[in-house]
Amino acid sequence: MISLTINGKKKNLDLDPETPLLWVLRDELGLTGTKFGCGAQLCGACTVHLNGKPVRSCGTPLSQAAGHYVLTIEALHFTHVGKLVQKIWLENDVPQCGYCQSGQIMSATALLTQNKSPSDAEIDAAMSGNVCRCGTYNQIRAAIKDASAALGGRR
Amino acid sequence: MKAAFRPSRRGFLKASAATGGGLVIGFVLPAAGRLAEAAQPFSPSAYLRIAASGRVTVVCGLSEMGQGVLTAIPMLVAEELDADWTKVRVEQAPVDKAFANPMFGIQATGGSASVRGFWEPMRKAGAAAREMLVAAAAATWKAKPADCRTVKGIVLHKSGRRLSYARLVARASKQPVPADPKLKDPKHFVILGQDLKRLDTPPKVNGSAKFGLDVRLPGMLTAVLTRAPVLGGKALSFDDSKTRAVPGVKQVLRTPHGVAVLADGYWAAKKGRDVLEIKWDDGPHAGLSSDDISKRLTDATALPGKVGRDEGNLATATVPAKTLEAVYEAPYLAHACMEPMNCTAWVKPGEVEIWAGTQSQGPTQGILGQVASVDPGKVKVHTMYLGGGFGRRSAPDFTIDATILSKLSGRPVKLVYSREDDMRAYYYRPASVTRFSAGLDAGGKPLSLRARVASPSIMEGSGFMKLPPNGVDRFALEGVQDLPYDIPNLRVEYSQQEPGVQVWFWRSVGHSQNIFFSESFVDELAHAAGKDPFEFRRALLAKQPRYKGVLELAAEKAGWGTPPPAGLQRGIAVAQSFGSYVAEVVEASVADDGRVKVERVVAAVDCGMTVNPEIIRRQIESAIVYGLSAALYGRITFKDGKVEQGNFDSYPVLRINEMPRVEVHIVPSGEKPGGIGEPGLPALAPALTGAIFAATGKRIRRLPIDPDMLKKA
């Protein structure tokens, strides 16, 4: 039995500890907002927060999350920065197909939580693990900058 | 989009009172089904509902893959309905003949054809409803309809009386449906041409949007399917003893296309597959290699092919002062949609139900009817959001295999491709080689041009088209055959070569490689003539105002003719595809180690009348990114019959740190709308390689761009 907190709720899971967190979320708990893109930590579609830090859930075994706090897109609006990032993503109409956007938003929120005034280079560093095949990168960058401004970051 | 699972609303006769007292408008698309189903009786279907609350629901039969169709189609209806946009929502339609795109007679999304196909029918649906609402109001007031007008969901009489659509729906549904409702003069558009927000954004920022992969059914198994690693191979035998020992694995099934592991969830299925031992017979393509394919295509261009275009006479053309010959090559490409292919199927007695992100609802019905031996009309297709399409999701492999697995297992089955499965499942953009030869006169004007294209045929590989009697695949030649430049002697030939790779439609199809070929070669001609690449094109496009218009606009906005920023060089290219004209100027640098960096892309687009300019700008930008990924990195290669790429490490795509600034300028136009999902792609590669030529003097004739070739010695 593995215990962890997911979106504020304590979960006791009787699963193979090697199971990637991604499939625990999607197949066991029905939290399908976290996406499967590559299974190899190459695309970022599965990004969630583990104790506030962005991790690729496809490469995070359940055992590694034991005793820790997992936050997914479904509960991101309970955080101040996450709610703001989602609002700005909506206002800016960032998504196209939308499939990568949960991961993009989770990565962007983690970045802005830690650094409310990211430079372009810092945005590149934090976001280059998240692939978007529709090419919304410029809208993502603009939304991060808008969120930064709304958080009182230096321009 | 919450209503994606709603039952189909079939069989409405013209107008009827919907459950809940609303107005429903159905109508027959003028040319629907004309290709395959001319003898069928017409079958009206519901496109539009107005609820007694005043809420307007547009039912859209097209697939949303990021291109904005779930916003564009409602805008068409809302404009002519004079709807209050804040009350408009959209619902995904079931599969039904009435949702066939009039451009191809089937229900499918592709070919940048959604707005082009539905521009008139959807506006007519809105206009018909508006006329019925006006008639109902006029009858209530005992007034003349001509004395009424409509604005934002309200009918107004000249006397000042007013009634909201909400209050009129019951009476309006008793009005006859006008046969030929009057459409607005475009100068009175208030919704079309506006940057309205997309209707599908809210669920895409909170994780609630349901893609195919997110479908969960009671009793469902998740399947992974191991296909033959070589196309045409067969499983000889397999040992599943270890697989069956993996907790959660329920069934191991041999199918016509491989061996599948079905389990409680993806992880168990994958673990089971990892220990599955399969012996393969690789079949006739075991020796397939990219080098051999390349040689075969190149050799084929040395010989005459089937003639796609022939103007003037190459043989008797005036003796040129200068001749050029060049061979261009493009590789096979995977689509690499963010969402790997998947489908959930449930085969029940006499019927099939699937949930999938598909671009191809209509054909899917027929195909799955055959697979499951049921009447095609008994195949229900629930269209989910598509995590990228780019043509890939019009292929039938994932829906067929999911259906087979449900039939064999007796359970609802979600078939999931791993990223590697997805990348190695074929359905590639064809590899292609084109050999050009041309002659210039003493003044540098082109006298003659011949292009010989060798590539596999998408038409023949598609399974639903046939090569025409002249043997020319139009997809293999589009972008070369329609070369717009004023060249008096011109011949374009095609040689069909089939190395054994399944080919398919890939964003912008033949234009994706052919515009790279033809525009690069035109660039070569410009340099051979000693002319500026922009001025050279412009002079040869005097009779092509729309090409010339975008070319001039892109050049002007990019500052063509002024010195580029330090370290950068510019290239330019122009293309027409899917009824839209796009020119692009690329500013790029080439580092000493040969690495190419694109800093800025300026695009000009003439796509006729616009529906939503912001979506147009985003789609052009999207296509630029897709084209740039392909130009820099895209390549599927074969060794010993097997695909060498598998994931985003071996098949890299553009990331945010490589993203150029993009500016998109739209030419104001009163022409009928052109397509927009694909036309931004073709000009990118040749504009980029033009910039590379300006920077290095080296001409890239083969994609993807090889940095080694550009290294400083």
XYZ file of N, CA, C and O in Angstrom, chain A residues 16 18-20 23 26-28 30 32-33 35-38 40 42-43 45 73-74 86 89-102 105 123-124 127-135 137-141, chain B residues 65-66 197-198 200-202 204-207 209-211 213-214 216 265-267 271 335-336 338-340 386-388 390 416-419 618-619 621-622 625-626 629 647-649 653-657 659-662:
424
model
N 1.386 -1.726 -8.147
C 2.804 -1.950 -8.401
C 3.544 -0.626 -8.211
O 3.240 0.356 -8.892
N 6.198 0.391 -9.187
C 6.897 0.860 -10.399
C 5.965 1.602 -11.361
O 6.406 2.229 -12.306
N 4.666 1.468 -11.153
C 3.728 2.100 -12.082
C 4.002 3.595 -12.179
O 4.040 4.285 -11.161
N 4.195 4.108 -13.363
C 4.405 5.554 -13.471
C 3.188 6.324 -12.946
O 2.043 5.923 -13.171
N 0.075 6.884 -15.163
C -0.983 5.884 -15.358
C -1.795 5.677 -14.100
O -2.958 5.278 -14.158
N -4.222 8.627 -14.545
C -5.167 8.499 -15.663
C -6.048 7.259 -15.543
O -7.269 7.345 -15.664
N -5.423 6.110 -15.351
C -6.193 4.867 -15.414
C -6.823 4.488 -14.073
O -7.914 3.923 -14.043
N -6.132 4.783 -12.970
C -6.676 4.398 -11.665
C -7.623 5.453 -11.116
O -8.661 5.131 -10.566
N -8.747 8.299 -12.834
C -9.596 9.000 -13.805
C -9.242 10.466 -13.988
O -10.053 11.241 -14.493
N -7.782 12.485 -16.166
C -7.270 12.396 -17.533
C -6.754 13.727 -18.083
O -6.340 13.795 -19.238
N -6.778 14.765 -17.259
C -6.237 16.040 -17.727
C -4.733 15.990 -17.947
O -4.169 16.747 -18.731
N -1.647 14.335 -19.608
C -1.651 13.628 -20.892
C -0.438 12.733 -21.106
O 0.665 13.025 -20.639
N -0.674 11.704 -21.879
C 0.391 10.802 -22.332
C 0.848 11.276 -23.710
O 0.050 11.351 -24.644
N 2.143 11.593 -23.823
C 2.641 12.035 -25.114
C 3.763 11.181 -25.651
O 3.819 10.881 -26.832
N 4.704 10.777 -24.771
C 5.884 10.076 -25.286
C 6.316 8.912 -24.410
O 6.996 8.004 -24.869
N 8.572 8.883 -22.293
C 10.028 8.854 -22.148
C 10.586 10.195 -21.645
O 11.767 10.474 -21.833
N 10.220 13.123 -22.738
C 10.760 13.928 -23.839
C 9.822 15.043 -24.283
O 10.222 15.918 -25.040
N 8.550 15.001 -23.879
C 7.598 15.967 -24.455
C 6.878 16.835 -23.434
O 6.310 17.853 -23.796
N 4.051 16.526 -21.869
C 2.578 16.538 -21.825
C 2.046 16.018 -20.497
O 0.927 16.325 -20.107
N -3.515 19.251 -13.143
C -4.253 20.349 -13.779
C -5.662 20.480 -13.218
O -6.192 21.584 -13.125
N -6.251 19.363 -12.799
C -7.646 19.409 -12.332
C -7.805 20.250 -11.067
O -8.902 20.734 -10.784
N -4.104 29.981 -15.546
C -5.229 29.454 -16.335
C -6.100 30.577 -16.889
O -6.565 30.512 -18.026
N -4.210 32.158 -19.743
C -4.210 31.215 -20.873
C -5.553 31.308 -21.628
O -5.588 31.299 -22.845
N -6.625 31.433 -20.844
C -7.972 31.533 -21.430
C -8.142 32.866 -22.152
O -8.575 32.911 -23.305
N -7.767 33.941 -21.490
C -7.914 35.272 -22.099
C -7.107 35.372 -23.392
O -7.531 36.016 -24.344
N -5.934 34.752 -23.405
C -5.055 34.846 -24.579
C -5.366 33.774 -25.626
O -4.709 33.724 -26.652
N -6.346 32.930 -25.345
C -6.686 31.845 -26.281
C -5.412 31.098 -26.721
O -5.163 30.908 -27.907
N -4.619 30.688 -25.763
C -3.344 30.045 -26.099
C -3.513 28.714 -26.844
O -2.849 28.484 -27.845
N -4.397 27.822 -26.395
C -4.397 26.472 -26.993
C -4.904 26.437 -28.433
O -5.708 27.264 -28.842
N -4.396 25.466 -29.152
C -5.016 25.118 -30.435
C -5.657 23.738 -30.235
O -6.770 23.644 -29.756
N -4.910 22.653 -30.573
C -5.530 21.346 -30.310
C -5.699 21.134 -28.817
O -6.623 20.466 -28.375
N -4.792 21.701 -28.027
C -4.956 21.703 -26.579
C -4.318 20.538 -25.850
O -4.246 20.541 -24.623
N -3.843 19.560 -26.590
C -3.395 18.325 -25.946
C -2.187 18.553 -25.031
O -2.089 17.947 -23.975
N -1.269 19.403 -25.440
C -0.065 19.623 -24.627
C -0.285 20.645 -23.534
O 0.599 20.882 -22.718
N -1.459 21.313 -23.554
C -1.590 22.533 -22.741
C -1.627 22.285 -21.239
O -1.178 23.124 -20.461
N -2.149 21.135 -20.796
C -2.088 20.856 -19.354
C -0.636 20.895 -18.898
O -0.301 21.514 -17.881
N 0.807 24.426 -18.989
C 0.312 25.251 -17.882
C 0.964 24.829 -16.561
O 1.327 25.676 -15.734
N 12.505 31.470 -19.334
C 11.304 30.839 -19.924
C 11.736 29.679 -20.816
O 11.181 28.577 -20.742
N 12.747 29.926 -21.647
C 13.249 28.840 -22.515
C 13.664 27.632 -21.677
O 13.317 26.495 -21.988
N 10.600 25.891 -20.116
C 9.515 25.434 -21.005
C 9.990 24.581 -22.175
O 9.153 24.045 -22.921
N 11.292 24.447 -22.377
C 11.736 23.742 -23.589
C 11.552 22.234 -23.487
O 11.714 21.520 -24.473
N 11.168 21.743 -22.316
C 10.836 20.327 -22.205
C 9.404 20.018 -22.593
O 8.998 18.862 -22.604
N 8.627 21.066 -22.898
C 7.222 20.890 -23.263
C 7.042 21.125 -24.759
O 7.161 22.242 -25.240
N 6.734 20.049 -25.462
C 6.550 20.149 -26.915
C 5.115 20.557 -27.235
O 4.178 20.105 -26.577
N 4.976 21.410 -28.246
C 3.656 21.731 -28.796
C 3.739 21.572 -30.308
O 4.505 22.287 -30.957
N 2.997 20.637 -30.871
C 3.062 20.432 -32.322
C 2.213 21.450 -33.086
O 2.385 21.601 -34.298
N 1.287 22.113 -32.404
C 0.515 23.163 -33.075
C 1.317 24.456 -33.174
O 0.921 25.371 -33.890
N 2.398 24.551 -32.404
C 3.241 25.744 -32.506
C 2.696 26.940 -31.761
O 2.735 28.060 -32.266
N 4.000 28.283 -29.232
C 5.095 28.740 -28.367
C 5.083 30.255 -28.113
O 5.329 30.697 -27.000
N 4.814 31.036 -29.161
C 4.824 32.490 -28.946
C 3.672 32.930 -28.046
O 3.811 33.882 -27.270
N 2.541 32.242 -28.154
C 1.411 32.569 -27.289
C 1.699 32.132 -25.849
O 1.287 32.782 -24.901
N 2.415 31.019 -25.711
C 2.812 30.560 -24.368
C 3.738 31.592 -23.729
O 3.558 31.986 -22.581
N 4.718 32.037 -24.487
C 5.668 33.029 -23.949
C 4.934 34.312 -23.567
O 5.162 34.874 -22.490
N -9.167 19.916 -34.406
C -7.804 19.434 -34.150
C -6.876 20.601 -33.885
O -5.671 20.493 -34.062
N -7.474 21.722 -33.475
C -6.668 22.895 -33.184
C -6.874 24.016 -34.174
O -6.508 25.156 -33.918
N -13.217 35.098 -29.600
C -12.521 34.064 -28.826
C -13.023 32.688 -29.236
O -14.197 32.497 -29.547
N -12.126 31.745 -29.151
C -12.489 30.367 -29.492
C -13.465 29.791 -28.462
O -13.345 30.061 -27.277
N -13.659 26.618 -27.803
C -13.124 25.387 -27.208
C -11.984 25.644 -26.229
O -11.365 24.699 -25.745
N -11.703 26.895 -25.907
C -10.581 27.149 -25.001
C -10.860 26.767 -23.543
O -9.995 26.148 -22.907
N -12.033 27.106 -22.988
C -12.202 26.828 -21.544
C -11.853 25.396 -21.126
O -11.069 25.226 -20.180
N -9.851 23.446 -22.427
C -8.466 23.122 -22.757
C -7.471 23.771 -21.799
O -6.270 23.571 -21.928
N -7.944 24.581 -20.855
C -7.015 25.141 -19.868
C -7.213 24.537 -18.485
O -6.465 24.847 -17.554
N -8.217 23.670 -18.325
C -8.413 23.072 -16.998
C -8.414 21.551 -17.018
O -8.778 20.908 -16.031
N -8.002 20.980 -18.134
C -7.864 19.527 -18.205
C -9.158 18.782 -18.461
O -9.160 17.554 -18.497
N -11.148 18.960 -21.219
C -11.413 18.597 -22.623
C -11.150 17.108 -22.811
O -10.119 16.606 -22.385
N -12.093 16.420 -23.429
C -11.942 14.977 -23.587
C -11.415 14.629 -24.978
O -12.094 14.831 -25.983
N -10.212 14.123 -24.988
C -9.605 13.623 -26.219
C -9.909 12.125 -26.307
O -10.373 11.514 -25.341
N -8.023 9.640 -26.121
C -7.295 8.870 -25.116
C -7.939 8.956 -23.729
O -7.624 8.166 -22.850
N -8.833 9.920 -23.545
C -9.429 10.137 -22.219
C -10.727 9.358 -22.025
O -11.355 9.448 -20.969
N -13.229 6.569 -21.118
C -13.248 5.441 -20.179
C -14.648 4.855 -20.183
O -15.622 5.558 -19.960
N -5.235 -1.720 -17.670
C -4.823 -0.345 -17.947
C -3.614 -0.356 -18.868
O -3.086 -1.428 -19.208
N -3.171 0.856 -19.246
C -2.068 0.936 -20.212
C -0.783 0.322 -19.662
O -0.058 -0.377 -20.364
N -0.498 0.594 -18.387
C 0.810 0.176 -17.869
C 0.937 -1.353 -17.848
O 1.970 -1.906 -18.237
N 3.615 -3.465 -19.935
C 4.537 -4.400 -19.274
C 4.380 -5.800 -19.854
O 5.358 -6.529 -20.048
N 3.753 12.266 -38.799
C 2.982 13.436 -38.366
C 3.331 13.821 -36.927
O 3.330 14.996 -36.583
N 3.607 12.800 -36.107
C 3.959 13.032 -34.700
C 2.978 13.963 -33.999
O 3.367 14.952 -33.387
N 0.689 15.263 -31.069
C 0.973 15.171 -29.624
C 0.246 13.989 -28.988
O 0.770 13.336 -28.100
N -0.983 13.768 -29.410
C -1.745 12.642 -28.867
C -1.494 11.425 -29.752
O -1.889 11.420 -30.926
N -0.848 10.388 -29.204
C -0.630 9.206 -30.043
C -1.975 8.635 -30.512
O -3.003 8.809 -29.854
N -9.303 16.156 -31.001
C -8.125 15.538 -31.601
C -6.870 16.222 -31.058
O -6.740 17.433 -31.190
N -5.972 15.431 -30.483
C -4.696 15.990 -30.038
C -3.745 16.097 -31.212
O -2.734 15.411 -31.298
N -4.100 16.963 -32.139
C -3.381 17.091 -33.410
C -3.954 16.138 -34.437
O -4.418 15.039 -34.106
N -3.343 16.838 -38.584
C -2.323 17.008 -39.634
C -2.475 15.979 -40.757
O -1.512 15.714 -41.487
N -4.322 1.800 -27.571
C -3.427 2.947 -27.385
C -2.094 2.654 -28.070
O -1.478 1.618 -27.813
N -1.670 3.576 -28.938
C -0.332 3.467 -29.517
C 0.652 4.116 -28.561
O 0.406 5.228 -28.082
N 1.758 3.450 -28.280
C 2.849 4.162 -27.617
C 3.401 5.174 -28.618
O 3.060 5.130 -29.803
N 4.238 6.072 -28.166
C 4.845 7.024 -29.120
C 5.596 6.270 -30.209
O 5.531 6.613 -31.386
N -3.037 32.553 -36.287
C -2.505 31.441 -35.485
C -2.263 30.199 -36.352
O -1.320 29.441 -36.117
N -3.142 29.963 -37.312
C -2.966 28.789 -38.169
C -1.763 28.938 -39.084
O -1.034 27.986 -39.335
N 0.870 30.692 -38.361
C 2.014 30.517 -37.461
C 2.221 29.029 -37.140
O 3.347 28.528 -37.124
N 1.128 28.345 -36.898
C 1.184 26.917 -36.592
C 1.814 26.129 -37.739
O 2.671 25.271 -37.532
N 5.538 26.662 -37.901
C 6.276 25.859 -36.920
C 6.369 24.403 -37.387
O 7.424 23.769 -37.285
N 5.266 23.902 -37.899
C 5.247 22.512 -38.366
C 6.221 22.321 -39.532
O 6.967 21.346 -39.594
N 9.897 22.567 -38.206
C 10.324 21.295 -37.606
C 10.769 20.321 -38.693
O 11.793 19.651 -38.561
N 10.899 8.124 -31.164
C 10.362 9.070 -30.184
C 10.939 10.455 -30.493
O 11.636 10.637 -31.503
N 10.667 11.409 -29.630
C 11.085 12.786 -29.919
C 12.593 13.003 -29.788
O 13.084 14.088 -30.080
N 13.330 11.962 -29.347
C 14.799 12.093 -29.365
C 15.347 11.823 -30.772
O 16.204 12.556 -31.264
N 11.463 17.734 -32.810
C 10.558 18.770 -33.314
C 10.930 20.087 -32.643
O 11.634 20.100 -31.633
N 10.457 21.178 -33.236
C 10.823 22.500 -32.732
C 10.353 22.690 -31.284
O 9.259 22.277 -30.929
N 11.170 23.324 -30.494
C 10.826 23.642 -29.110
C 10.829 25.150 -28.907
O 11.297 25.893 -29.766
N 10.354 25.577 -27.747
C 10.115 27.015 -27.544
C 11.397 27.834 -27.683
O 11.370 28.964 -28.168
N 12.547 27.251 -27.295
C 13.806 28.002 -27.365
C 14.277 28.211 -28.803
O 15.198 28.979 -29.046
N 11.967 28.923 -31.249
C 10.803 29.511 -31.924
C 11.103 30.917 -32.427
O 11.505 31.792 -31.662
N 10.914 31.143 -33.722
C 11.114 32.504 -34.241
C 9.943 33.427 -33.903
O 8.854 32.962 -33.570
N 10.196 34.713 -34.010
C 9.074 35.662 -34.005
C 8.318 35.464 -35.317
O 8.930 35.230 -36.358
N 7.022 35.554 -35.266
C 6.215 35.370 -36.477
C 5.242 36.538 -36.595
O 4.573 36.898 -35.625
